[in-house]
Amino acid sequence: MTATPARRVSAVEAVAEGGASGAGEVLDQPALAELTTLRVGGPADAYVEATTEAELVDAVRAADDAGEPLLVIGGGSNLLVSDEGFGGVVVRDVRAEIRIDAEDTCGGGSMTVTAGQDWDQLVERAVAQEWVGIEALSGIPGTVGAAPVQNIGAYGQEVAGVVASVRVWDRAESRIRNLPLIDLAFGYRTSLLKRSMHASPEGGDIWYPSPRYVVLEVNLQMRLGTLSAPIAYPELARRLGVQVGERAPSAEVRAAVLELRGGKGMLLDDPTAPDHDRWSAGSFFTNPVVAADQADLLPADAPRFPVRSALPSRTTGPSLGEIDPTLVKTSAAWLIEHAGFTKGFGVHGPASAATLSTKHTLALTNRGGASAAEIVELARAVRDGVLDTFGIELVPEPVLVGVAL
Ligand SMILES: Cc1cc2nc3c(=O)[nH]c(=O)nc-3n(C[C@H](O)[C@H](O)[C@H](O)COP(=O)(O)OP(=O)(O)OC[C@H]3O[C@@H](n4cnc5c(N)ncnc54)[C@H](O)[C@@H]3O)c2cc1C
């Protein structure tokens, strides 16, 4: 998050103003550039901050009842919003609560966390309180509410490994529901929640750019202990001096992950030492998952990773599911680099307003004055170059609002 929004209004006011949307009122509302980590995007018609669950539900219901487009926003770290902005209501949950429901060495820990809670602060608390299973997810920006939407993952862990259930407001049925793990159908950077943006009972994308299910709270189950879950990512294992599959002290895992992420510009910007490599939405493209025979056609040195089910298996520990032998995940960063796009690449040269990060080819960055259109132009160039070279179409990871590649 980069700035405090200009003004807080109630759901009813917001929807009324969204409908009226005179120029003066629009100016009074924050630009999405102030609410997103890519720092691009024009104004929203209306903006609501919810401080209770009832306010959150009311704001969502009011927008839906009025037929206003709705954008539920967390940290804005996985969004690319158009320069025209968002012609609807932006709603943000500002509650930050972690409730411990149970904690004992036999059953482990069970916590209920509000959607607005900052994700990395939860990880910090988990490591301090010896809750195991999210230490490798240190440093991911954004909120707990958004974490299960795209099943955040990094360094061999995914949030799917610890989610027990999610309490949601179901916009289609206008009621609160509890979705257990089995219904959430997690996959690589996806879930029922994410897929629900595109599916309505009538067909079509009526909920987009937010899910049909608005996350109110997330219930997590974690083992207790000082040692991490088995390390599943070779680069992290090397940094920790352990073998893949071994455990390490969770505090060391967190420190190592933060260090690795810092070196790649994959932490949020520090306002005291601004770094444009961090003005991004993280990885802009997901790692392509391709059929095993398509992966055989890639150059011999292209990375090939096993594709695991997000659901933990009984034998491999809390974060590692069974391997699917028919699928292979390759590296979007490798494809981008080997298609000729180097770190710092810009469509109009290195001084372009939007370039690849100078530390990591997978992050598209705003060098200070970029527009959403310039980010899109860069994304298209990279996607098309990879398609021409390898026949693989990269898919954007962020949610695109009012723009398309
Ligand atoms: C520097 C950087 C590094 C990153 N590294 C990683 C990484 O390693 N792994 C990874 O997986 N991601 C990574 N990301 C992406 C991003 O941090 C995650 O996707 C994060 O979960 C987004 O959270 P948010 O609160 O910012 O969501 P937002 O960007 O605000 O919203 C994203 C989507 O989630 C929806 N949403 C938000 N809140 C709710 C809610 N309460 N209920 C329902 N829907 C909701 C929004 O409507 C939108 O569709 C990175 C991003 C940045 C900027």
Tab-separated table of C-alpha atoms and ligand atoms in Angstrom:
chain	number	residue	atom	x	y	z
A	1	MET	CA	0.000	0.000	0.000
A	2	THR	CA	1.351	3.348	-0.888
A	3	ALA	CA	-1.044	6.015	0.291
A	4	THR	CA	-3.994	6.596	2.536
A	5	PRO	CA	-7.226	6.963	0.607
A	6	ALA	CA	-8.679	10.444	0.460
A	7	ARG	CA	-12.009	9.854	2.113
A	8	ARG	CA	-14.065	7.136	3.691
A	9	VAL	CA	-17.762	6.903	2.883
A	10	SER	CA	-20.508	4.543	3.891
A	11	ALA	CA	-21.692	1.833	1.543
A	12	VAL	CA	-24.937	3.649	0.852
A	13	GLU	CA	-23.186	6.956	0.126
A	14	ALA	CA	-20.652	5.151	-2.009
A	15	VAL	CA	-23.220	3.517	-4.206
A	16	ALA	CA	-25.203	6.743	-4.488
A	17	GLU	CA	-22.066	8.636	-5.479
A	18	GLY	CA	-21.054	5.917	-7.899
A	19	GLY	CA	-24.376	6.398	-9.637
A	20	ALA	CA	-24.024	10.185	-9.722
A	21	SER	CA	-20.268	10.289	-10.426
A	22	GLY	CA	-19.914	14.003	-11.124
A	23	ALA	CA	-16.361	15.178	-11.803
A	24	GLY	CA	-16.014	16.811	-8.356
A	25	GLU	CA	-17.039	13.633	-6.566
A	26	VAL	CA	-14.713	11.518	-8.656
A	27	LEU	CA	-11.790	13.776	-7.829
A	28	ASP	CA	-12.589	13.251	-4.184
A	29	GLN	CA	-11.991	9.520	-4.533
A	30	PRO	CA	-8.601	7.826	-4.563
A	31	ALA	CA	-6.971	6.780	-7.786
A	32	LEU	CA	-6.324	3.071	-7.987
A	33	ALA	CA	-2.679	4.070	-8.413
A	34	GLU	CA	-2.778	4.962	-4.690
A	35	LEU	CA	-4.209	1.580	-3.757
A	36	THR	CA	-2.085	-0.766	-5.851
A	37	THR	CA	1.573	-1.752	-5.726
A	38	LEU	CA	2.078	-1.244	-9.477
A	39	ARG	CA	0.925	2.324	-8.812
A	40	VAL	CA	-1.066	2.703	-11.986
A	41	GLY	CA	-4.800	3.081	-12.452
A	42	GLY	CA	-7.309	5.923	-12.602
A	43	PRO	CA	-10.001	6.868	-10.083
A	44	ALA	CA	-12.737	4.718	-8.606
A	45	ASP	CA	-16.301	6.011	-8.594
A	46	ALA	CA	-16.568	5.234	-4.883
A	47	TYR	CA	-14.419	3.828	-2.124
A	48	VAL	CA	-15.518	2.125	1.092
A	49	GLU	CA	-13.425	0.925	4.012
A	50	ALA	CA	-15.204	-1.683	6.144
A	51	THR	CA	-14.328	-1.899	9.820
A	52	THR	CA	-16.724	-4.738	10.714
A	53	GLU	CA	-17.975	-7.850	8.979
A	54	ALA	CA	-21.456	-6.305	8.800
A	55	GLU	CA	-20.061	-3.210	7.059
A	56	LEU	CA	-18.164	-5.370	4.599
A	57	VAL	CA	-21.223	-7.442	3.742
A	58	ASP	CA	-23.417	-4.312	3.549
A	59	ALA	CA	-21.025	-2.589	1.167
A	60	VAL	CA	-20.850	-5.612	-1.124
A	61	ARG	CA	-24.591	-6.190	-1.023
A	62	ALA	CA	-25.378	-2.517	-1.633
A	63	ALA	CA	-23.150	-2.436	-4.707
A	64	ASP	CA	-24.586	-5.688	-6.065
A	65	ASP	CA	-28.182	-4.610	-5.400
A	66	ALA	CA	-27.547	-1.322	-7.202
A	67	GLY	CA	-25.963	-3.133	-10.138
A	68	GLU	CA	-22.673	-1.299	-9.540
A	69	PRO	CA	-19.447	-3.059	-10.551
A	70	LEU	CA	-17.560	-4.112	-7.421
A	71	LEU	CA	-13.855	-4.405	-6.739
A	72	VAL	CA	-12.990	-5.923	-3.369
A	73	ILE	CA	-9.439	-4.841	-2.759
A	74	GLY	CA	-6.820	-5.953	-0.255
A	75	GLY	CA	-3.242	-4.740	-0.583
A	76	GLY	CA	-3.674	-4.096	-4.315
A	77	SER	CA	-0.581	-6.223	-4.964
A	78	ASN	CA	-2.135	-8.458	-7.602
A	79	LEU	CA	-4.025	-5.900	-9.660
A	80	LEU	CA	-3.417	-4.027	-12.898
A	81	VAL	CA	-6.103	-1.348	-13.282
A	82	SER	CA	-6.640	0.766	-16.407
A	83	ASP	CA	-5.785	4.440	-16.627
A	84	GLU	CA	-9.513	5.142	-16.901
A	85	GLY	CA	-9.942	3.700	-13.406
A	86	PHE	CA	-12.834	1.686	-12.093
A	87	GLY	CA	-16.422	2.704	-12.797
A	88	GLY	CA	-17.838	1.145	-9.683
A	89	VAL	CA	-17.358	0.675	-5.953
A	90	VAL	CA	-14.031	-0.310	-4.408
A	91	VAL	CA	-14.412	-1.993	-1.019
A	92	ARG	CA	-11.568	-2.702	1.373
A	93	ASP	CA	-11.694	-4.674	4.625
A	94	VAL	CA	-9.480	-2.878	7.127
A	95	ARG	CA	-9.965	-5.369	9.981
A	96	ALA	CA	-6.739	-6.972	11.185
A	97	GLU	CA	-7.551	-9.676	13.714
A	98	ILE	CA	-5.959	-13.039	14.441
A	99	ARG	CA	-8.075	-15.206	16.777
A	100	ILE	CA	-6.571	-18.369	18.207
A	101	ASP	CA	-9.350	-20.964	18.393
A	102	ALA	CA	-7.231	-23.824	19.748
A	103	GLU	CA	-3.562	-24.487	20.348
A	104	ASP	CA	-2.182	-27.744	21.685
A	105	THR	CA	0.619	-30.079	20.714
A	106	CYS	CA	-1.706	-32.940	19.742
A	107	GLY	CA	-4.184	-31.080	17.544
A	108	GLY	CA	-1.881	-28.206	16.509
A	109	GLY	CA	-3.082	-24.655	16.205
A	110	SER	CA	-6.320	-23.386	14.731
A	111	MET	CA	-6.677	-19.687	13.984
A	112	THR	CA	-9.367	-17.542	12.443
A	113	VAL	CA	-8.043	-14.489	10.656
A	114	THR	CA	-9.995	-11.580	9.179
A	115	ALA	CA	-9.682	-10.938	5.468
A	116	GLY	CA	-8.093	-7.518	5.975
A	117	GLN	CA	-5.178	-8.859	8.029
A	118	ASP	CA	-1.775	-8.208	6.408
A	119	TRP	CA	-0.428	-11.564	5.211
A	120	ASP	CA	3.224	-11.103	6.136
A	121	GLN	CA	2.389	-9.911	9.641
A	122	LEU	CA	0.511	-13.200	10.062
A	123	VAL	CA	3.591	-15.131	8.912
A	124	GLU	CA	5.771	-13.185	11.333
A	125	ARG	CA	3.365	-14.038	14.167
A	126	ALA	CA	3.223	-17.701	13.080
A	127	VAL	CA	6.985	-18.042	13.224
A	128	ALA	CA	7.112	-16.304	16.607
A	129	GLN	CA	4.349	-18.545	17.999
A	130	GLU	CA	5.781	-21.717	16.446
A	131	TRP	CA	2.908	-22.363	14.048
A	132	VAL	CA	4.360	-24.358	11.160
A	133	GLY	CA	3.515	-24.314	7.465
A	134	ILE	CA	3.654	-20.746	6.133
A	135	GLU	CA	7.245	-19.731	6.939
A	136	ALA	CA	8.311	-20.049	3.259
A	137	LEU	CA	5.472	-17.666	2.337
A	138	SER	CA	7.260	-14.836	4.162
A	139	GLY	CA	7.319	-11.457	2.473
A	140	ILE	CA	4.366	-11.950	0.130
A	141	PRO	CA	2.468	-8.650	0.077
A	142	GLY	CA	-1.281	-8.365	0.451
A	143	THR	CA	-3.967	-9.625	2.749
A	144	VAL	CA	-5.142	-12.893	4.262
A	145	GLY	CA	-8.463	-12.529	2.406
A	146	ALA	CA	-6.779	-12.556	-0.987
A	147	ALA	CA	-4.325	-15.352	-0.116
A	148	PRO	CA	-6.682	-18.265	-0.843
A	149	VAL	CA	-8.111	-16.536	-3.937
A	150	GLN	CA	-5.048	-17.295	-6.044
A	151	ASN	CA	-3.604	-19.835	-3.583
A	152	ILE	CA	-0.454	-17.816	-2.956
A	153	GLY	CA	2.715	-19.790	-3.163
A	154	ALA	CA	6.455	-19.386	-3.029
A	155	TYR	CA	9.581	-21.362	-2.219
A	156	GLY	CA	7.750	-24.690	-2.183
A	157	GLN	CA	4.758	-23.773	-0.015
A	158	GLU	CA	1.199	-22.784	-0.854
A	159	VAL	CA	-1.446	-21.377	1.447
A	160	ALA	CA	-3.589	-24.404	0.459
A	161	GLY	CA	-1.389	-26.435	2.810
A	162	VAL	CA	-2.827	-24.735	5.903
A	163	VAL	CA	-6.328	-23.513	4.984
A	164	ALA	CA	-9.071	-25.459	6.783
A	165	SER	CA	-12.053	-23.392	5.649
A	166	VAL	CA	-13.023	-19.949	4.440
A	167	ARG	CA	-16.003	-17.919	5.617
A	168	VAL	CA	-17.432	-16.031	2.658
A	169	TRP	CA	-20.259	-13.778	1.601
A	170	ASP	CA	-21.850	-15.553	-1.366
A	171	ARG	CA	-22.979	-12.783	-3.710
A	172	ALA	CA	-25.116	-15.161	-5.787
A	173	GLU	CA	-27.089	-16.524	-2.853
A	174	SER	CA	-26.874	-13.398	-0.638
A	175	ARG	CA	-25.790	-15.339	2.403
A	176	ILE	CA	-22.761	-16.140	4.513
A	177	ARG	CA	-21.295	-19.587	3.883
A	178	ASN	CA	-18.440	-21.641	5.230
A	179	LEU	CA	-16.418	-23.281	2.447
A	180	PRO	CA	-14.324	-26.221	3.674
A	181	LEU	CA	-10.956	-27.132	2.138
A	182	ILE	CA	-12.447	-29.779	-0.108
A	183	ASP	CA	-14.800	-27.241	-1.758
A	184	LEU	CA	-12.067	-24.694	-2.291
A	185	ALA	CA	-10.514	-26.880	-5.039
A	186	PHE	CA	-7.084	-25.304	-4.824
A	187	GLY	CA	-4.665	-25.625	-7.718
A	188	TYR	CA	-1.548	-23.824	-8.876
A	189	ARG	CA	-2.411	-20.106	-8.423
A	190	THR	CA	-6.108	-20.856	-8.480
A	191	SER	CA	-9.079	-21.920	-6.384
A	192	LEU	CA	-12.842	-22.069	-6.472
A	193	LEU	CA	-12.741	-18.428	-5.334
A	194	LYS	CA	-10.623	-17.284	-8.273
A	195	ARG	CA	-12.567	-19.352	-10.779
A	196	SER	CA	-15.820	-17.891	-9.415
A	197	MET	CA	-14.872	-14.469	-10.855
A	198	HIS	CA	-15.650	-15.922	-14.265
A	199	ALA	CA	-18.633	-18.102	-13.534
A	200	SER	CA	-22.136	-16.992	-12.697
A	201	PRO	CA	-25.233	-19.189	-12.544
A	202	GLU	CA	-26.297	-17.646	-15.861
A	203	GLY	CA	-22.805	-17.957	-17.342
A	204	GLY	CA	-20.605	-14.947	-18.020
A	205	ASP	CA	-18.338	-12.812	-15.890
A	206	ILE	CA	-20.839	-10.870	-13.805
A	207	TRP	CA	-18.700	-10.962	-10.640
A	208	TYR	CA	-15.369	-10.008	-12.251
A	209	PRO	CA	-12.971	-8.417	-11.190
A	210	SER	CA	-13.762	-9.895	-7.771
A	211	PRO	CA	-14.980	-13.373	-6.895
A	212	ARG	CA	-18.579	-14.415	-6.364
A	213	TYR	CA	-17.369	-15.372	-2.886
A	214	VAL	CA	-16.073	-12.432	-0.845
A	215	VAL	CA	-13.719	-13.725	1.822
A	216	LEU	CA	-14.667	-12.561	5.314
A	217	GLU	CA	-12.392	-14.786	7.409
A	218	VAL	CA	-9.944	-17.615	6.847
A	219	ASN	CA	-9.561	-20.542	9.236
A	220	LEU	CA	-6.051	-21.990	9.296
A	221	GLN	CA	-4.742	-25.208	10.844
A	222	MET	CA	-1.054	-25.446	11.600
A	223	ARG	CA	1.221	-27.925	13.313
A	224	LEU	CA	3.137	-26.569	16.298
A	225	GLY	CA	6.936	-26.662	16.427
A	226	THR	CA	10.151	-24.743	15.954
A	227	LEU	CA	11.152	-26.611	12.793
A	228	SER	CA	9.681	-25.686	9.423
A	229	ALA	CA	7.684	-27.891	7.091
A	230	PRO	CA	10.003	-29.926	4.813
A	231	ILE	CA	11.918	-27.572	2.519
A	232	ALA	CA	10.668	-28.182	-1.015
A	233	TYR	CA	12.574	-25.580	-3.029
A	234	PRO	CA	16.195	-26.284	-4.032
A	235	GLU	CA	17.349	-22.623	-3.960
A	236	LEU	CA	15.998	-22.241	-0.431
A	237	ALA	CA	17.450	-25.576	0.685
A	238	ARG	CA	20.889	-24.513	-0.632
A	239	ARG	CA	20.637	-21.177	1.192
A	240	LEU	CA	19.784	-23.001	4.431
A	241	GLY	CA	22.426	-25.699	3.942
A	242	VAL	CA	19.871	-28.545	4.071
A	243	GLN	CA	18.626	-31.132	1.571
A	244	VAL	CA	15.248	-30.785	-0.115
A	245	GLY	CA	12.760	-32.595	2.116
A	246	GLU	CA	14.617	-31.737	5.348
A	247	ARG	CA	13.368	-29.258	7.919
A	248	ALA	CA	15.130	-26.170	9.284
A	249	PRO	CA	14.311	-23.758	12.116
A	250	SER	CA	11.296	-21.751	10.934
A	251	ALA	CA	12.886	-18.455	11.966
A	252	GLU	CA	15.880	-19.254	9.731
A	253	VAL	CA	13.576	-20.187	6.876
A	254	ARG	CA	11.747	-16.870	7.207
A	255	ALA	CA	15.014	-14.904	7.295
A	256	ALA	CA	16.385	-16.791	4.279
A	257	VAL	CA	13.209	-16.284	2.262
A	258	LEU	CA	13.119	-12.553	3.053
A	259	GLU	CA	16.752	-12.273	1.981
A	260	LEU	CA	16.172	-14.183	-1.265
A	261	ARG	CA	13.073	-12.128	-2.037
A	262	GLY	CA	14.867	-8.857	-1.251
A	263	GLY	CA	17.619	-9.733	-3.744
A	264	LYS	CA	15.000	-10.253	-6.457
A	265	GLY	CA	13.024	-7.059	-5.729
A	266	MET	CA	10.138	-9.256	-4.591
A	267	LEU	CA	9.366	-7.392	-1.368
A	268	LEU	CA	7.211	-4.289	-1.087
A	269	ASP	CA	8.888	-0.950	-1.606
A	270	ASP	CA	10.501	0.659	1.400
A	271	PRO	CA	9.450	4.348	1.281
A	272	THR	CA	12.690	5.368	3.013
A	273	ALA	CA	14.753	3.831	0.203
A	274	PRO	CA	12.522	3.756	-2.872
A	275	ASP	CA	13.339	0.997	-5.330
A	276	HIS	CA	11.406	0.979	-8.596
A	277	ASP	CA	12.132	-2.719	-9.021
A	278	ARG	CA	9.564	-3.201	-6.255
A	279	TRP	CA	6.852	-1.161	-8.013
A	280	SER	CA	5.275	-4.266	-9.450
A	281	ALA	CA	2.568	-6.847	-8.987
A	282	GLY	CA	5.183	-9.501	-8.233
A	283	SER	CA	5.485	-12.182	-10.880
A	284	PHE	CA	3.486	-10.900	-13.831
A	285	PHE	CA	3.094	-14.300	-15.508
A	286	THR	CA	2.374	-17.667	-13.941
A	287	ASN	CA	4.771	-20.528	-14.600
A	288	PRO	CA	3.210	-22.434	-17.501
A	289	VAL	CA	1.945	-25.917	-16.707
A	290	VAL	CA	2.130	-27.942	-19.906
A	291	ALA	CA	1.477	-31.543	-20.948
A	292	ALA	CA	4.547	-33.727	-20.420
A	293	ASP	CA	4.917	-34.339	-24.189
A	294	GLN	CA	4.851	-30.582	-24.901
A	295	ALA	CA	7.559	-30.105	-22.279
A	296	ASP	CA	9.691	-32.664	-24.183
A	297	LEU	CA	9.831	-30.177	-27.083
A	298	LEU	CA	11.458	-27.471	-24.962
A	299	PRO	CA	15.264	-27.075	-25.063
A	300	ALA	CA	17.064	-29.594	-22.848
A	301	ASP	CA	18.134	-26.913	-20.353
A	302	ALA	CA	14.615	-25.500	-19.821
A	303	PRO	CA	13.556	-26.007	-16.190
A	304	ARG	CA	11.065	-28.781	-15.564
A	305	PHE	CA	9.330	-28.971	-12.206
A	306	PRO	CA	6.946	-31.630	-10.960
A	307	VAL	CA	3.326	-30.565	-10.726
A	308	ARG	CA	1.856	-31.469	-7.379
A	309	SER	CA	-1.701	-31.539	-6.246
A	310	ALA	CA	-2.298	-28.661	-3.810
A	311	LEU	CA	-3.834	-31.039	-1.318
A	312	PRO	CA	-1.231	-32.445	1.055
A	313	SER	CA	-0.554	-36.142	0.825
A	314	ARG	CA	-0.213	-38.315	3.902
A	315	THR	CA	3.438	-39.097	3.166
A	316	THR	CA	4.978	-35.845	2.028
A	317	GLY	CA	4.028	-33.401	4.759
A	318	PRO	CA	1.754	-30.387	5.049
A	319	SER	CA	2.717	-28.538	1.895
A	320	LEU	CA	3.570	-31.225	-0.621
A	321	GLY	CA	0.835	-32.966	-2.615
A	322	GLU	CA	1.215	-36.006	-4.885
A	323	ILE	CA	3.074	-35.541	-8.210
A	324	ASP	CA	0.973	-35.631	-11.406
A	325	PRO	CA	3.195	-37.403	-14.011
A	326	THR	CA	1.176	-36.147	-17.000
A	327	LEU	CA	2.022	-32.486	-16.327
A	328	VAL	CA	5.207	-30.449	-16.145
A	329	LYS	CA	5.660	-26.921	-14.870
A	330	THR	CA	8.313	-24.855	-16.589
A	331	SER	CA	9.704	-21.454	-15.649
A	332	ALA	CA	8.130	-18.308	-17.089
A	333	ALA	CA	11.292	-16.371	-16.149
A	334	TRP	CA	13.471	-18.840	-18.093
A	335	LEU	CA	11.207	-18.627	-21.158
A	336	ILE	CA	11.237	-14.825	-21.019
A	337	GLU	CA	15.033	-14.647	-20.745
A	338	HIS	CA	15.585	-17.229	-23.495
A	339	ALA	CA	13.140	-15.423	-25.769
A	340	GLY	CA	15.574	-12.497	-25.637
A	341	PHE	CA	14.110	-10.290	-22.902
A	342	THR	CA	16.799	-9.306	-20.454
A	343	LYS	CA	16.499	-7.736	-17.018
A	344	GLY	CA	15.556	-4.067	-17.381
A	345	PHE	CA	14.064	-4.587	-20.870
A	346	GLY	CA	11.689	-1.855	-22.004
A	347	VAL	CA	9.756	-1.639	-25.279
A	348	HIS	CA	11.268	1.827	-25.852
A	349	GLY	CA	14.696	1.016	-24.458
A	350	PRO	CA	15.978	0.894	-20.885
A	351	ALA	CA	14.646	4.400	-20.154
A	352	SER	CA	11.037	3.271	-20.799
A	353	ALA	CA	8.523	4.174	-18.113
A	354	ALA	CA	7.668	0.457	-17.776
A	355	THR	CA	10.425	-2.152	-17.866
A	356	LEU	CA	11.162	-5.636	-16.635
A	357	SER	CA	12.703	-5.453	-13.194
A	358	THR	CA	16.478	-5.058	-13.250
A	359	LYS	CA	16.613	-7.931	-10.730
A	360	HIS	CA	14.043	-10.404	-12.055
A	361	THR	CA	12.627	-10.836	-15.570
A	362	LEU	CA	9.274	-12.029	-14.258
A	363	ALA	CA	8.314	-8.712	-12.655
A	364	LEU	CA	6.964	-5.883	-14.816
A	365	THR	CA	7.784	-2.637	-13.076
A	366	ASN	CA	6.745	0.988	-13.050
A	367	ARG	CA	9.892	3.137	-13.168
A	368	GLY	CA	8.044	6.099	-11.650
A	369	GLY	CA	5.679	7.603	-14.211
A	370	ALA	CA	4.312	4.593	-16.076
A	371	SER	CA	0.700	4.364	-17.178
A	372	ALA	CA	-1.328	1.175	-17.168
A	373	ALA	CA	-1.206	1.297	-20.985
A	374	GLU	CA	2.594	1.211	-20.877
A	375	ILE	CA	2.571	-1.794	-18.530
A	376	VAL	CA	0.153	-3.537	-20.913
A	377	GLU	CA	2.361	-2.698	-23.925
A	378	LEU	CA	5.340	-4.305	-22.172
A	379	ALA	CA	3.311	-7.353	-21.119
A	380	ARG	CA	2.130	-7.874	-24.696
A	381	ALA	CA	5.659	-7.630	-26.085
A	382	VAL	CA	6.921	-10.247	-23.622
A	383	ARG	CA	3.961	-12.580	-24.090
A	384	ASP	CA	4.203	-12.386	-27.894
A	385	GLY	CA	7.976	-12.905	-27.882
A	386	VAL	CA	7.689	-16.048	-25.748
A	387	LEU	CA	4.840	-17.357	-27.912
A	388	ASP	CA	6.870	-16.839	-31.109
A	389	THR	CA	9.964	-18.502	-29.655
A	390	PHE	CA	8.527	-21.431	-27.698
A	391	GLY	CA	4.878	-21.754	-28.734
A	392	ILE	CA	3.797	-21.277	-25.121
A	393	GLU	CA	1.361	-18.493	-24.252
A	394	LEU	CA	2.161	-16.907	-20.913
A	395	VAL	CA	-0.859	-16.149	-18.743
A	396	PRO	CA	-0.884	-13.046	-16.545
A	397	GLU	CA	-1.088	-13.679	-12.821
A	398	PRO	CA	-2.565	-10.321	-11.695
A	399	VAL	CA	-6.252	-9.579	-12.050
A	400	LEU	CA	-6.656	-7.196	-15.000
A	401	VAL	CA	-9.256	-4.469	-14.481
A	402	GLY	CA	-10.387	-2.559	-17.561
A	403	VAL	CA	-7.359	-3.734	-19.564
A	404	ALA	CA	-6.612	-6.860	-21.556
A	405	LEU	CA	-3.500	-8.293	-23.159
B	1	LIG	C1	6.517	-7.589	-4.735
B	1	LIG	C2	5.458	-8.646	-4.885
B	1	LIG	C3	5.770	-9.977	-4.665
B	1	LIG	C4	4.783	-10.974	-4.778
B	1	LIG	N1	5.127	-12.278	-4.556
B	1	LIG	C5	4.180	-13.248	-4.646
B	1	LIG	C6	4.511	-14.614	-4.411
B	1	LIG	O1	5.655	-14.953	-4.111
B	1	LIG	N2	3.534	-15.538	-4.516
B	1	LIG	C7	2.250	-15.208	-4.826
B	1	LIG	O2	1.402	-16.108	-4.892
B	1	LIG	N3	1.911	-13.920	-5.054
B	1	LIG	C8	2.829	-12.942	-4.974
B	1	LIG	N4	2.498	-11.642	-5.223
B	1	LIG	C9	1.124	-11.311	-5.615
B	1	LIG	C10	0.236	-10.845	-4.453
B	1	LIG	O3	1.002	-10.394	-3.379
B	1	LIG	C11	-0.697	-11.937	-3.953
B	1	LIG	O4	-1.503	-12.403	-5.003
B	1	LIG	C12	-1.610	-11.453	-2.824
B	1	LIG	O5	-2.323	-12.531	-2.273
B	1	LIG	C13	-2.586	-10.373	-3.272
B	1	LIG	O6	-3.208	-9.875	-2.113
B	1	LIG	P1	-3.892	-8.457	-2.096
B	1	LIG	O7	-4.558	-8.316	-0.778
B	1	LIG	O8	-2.916	-7.412	-2.448
B	1	LIG	O9	-4.975	-8.636	-3.247
B	1	LIG	P2	-5.489	-7.529	-4.280
B	1	LIG	O10	-4.407	-7.266	-5.272
B	1	LIG	O11	-6.048	-6.376	-3.574
B	1	LIG	O12	-6.657	-8.336	-5.016
B	1	LIG	C14	-6.363	-9.422	-5.869
B	1	LIG	C15	-7.664	-10.187	-6.196
B	1	LIG	O13	-8.157	-10.774	-5.000
B	1	LIG	C16	-9.488	-10.313	-4.766
B	1	LIG	N5	-9.678	-10.122	-3.327
B	1	LIG	C17	-8.982	-9.328	-2.485
B	1	LIG	N6	-9.496	-9.416	-1.231
B	1	LIG	C18	-10.533	-10.284	-1.317
B	1	LIG	C19	-11.490	-10.782	-0.380
B	1	LIG	N7	-11.494	-10.416	0.902
B	1	LIG	N8	-12.429	-11.651	-0.821
B	1	LIG	C20	-12.476	-12.046	-2.123
B	1	LIG	N9	-11.612	-11.588	-3.039
B	1	LIG	C21	-10.647	-10.723	-2.645
B	1	LIG	C22	-9.605	-8.994	-5.504
B	1	LIG	O14	-10.959	-8.700	-5.803
B	1	LIG	C23	-8.769	-9.276	-6.729
B	1	LIG	O15	-9.535	-9.993	-7.665
B	1	LIG	C24	3.461	-10.617	-5.117
B	1	LIG	C25	3.151	-9.271	-5.333
B	1	LIG	C26	4.135	-8.291	-5.214
B	1	LIG	C27	3.785	-6.851	-5.433
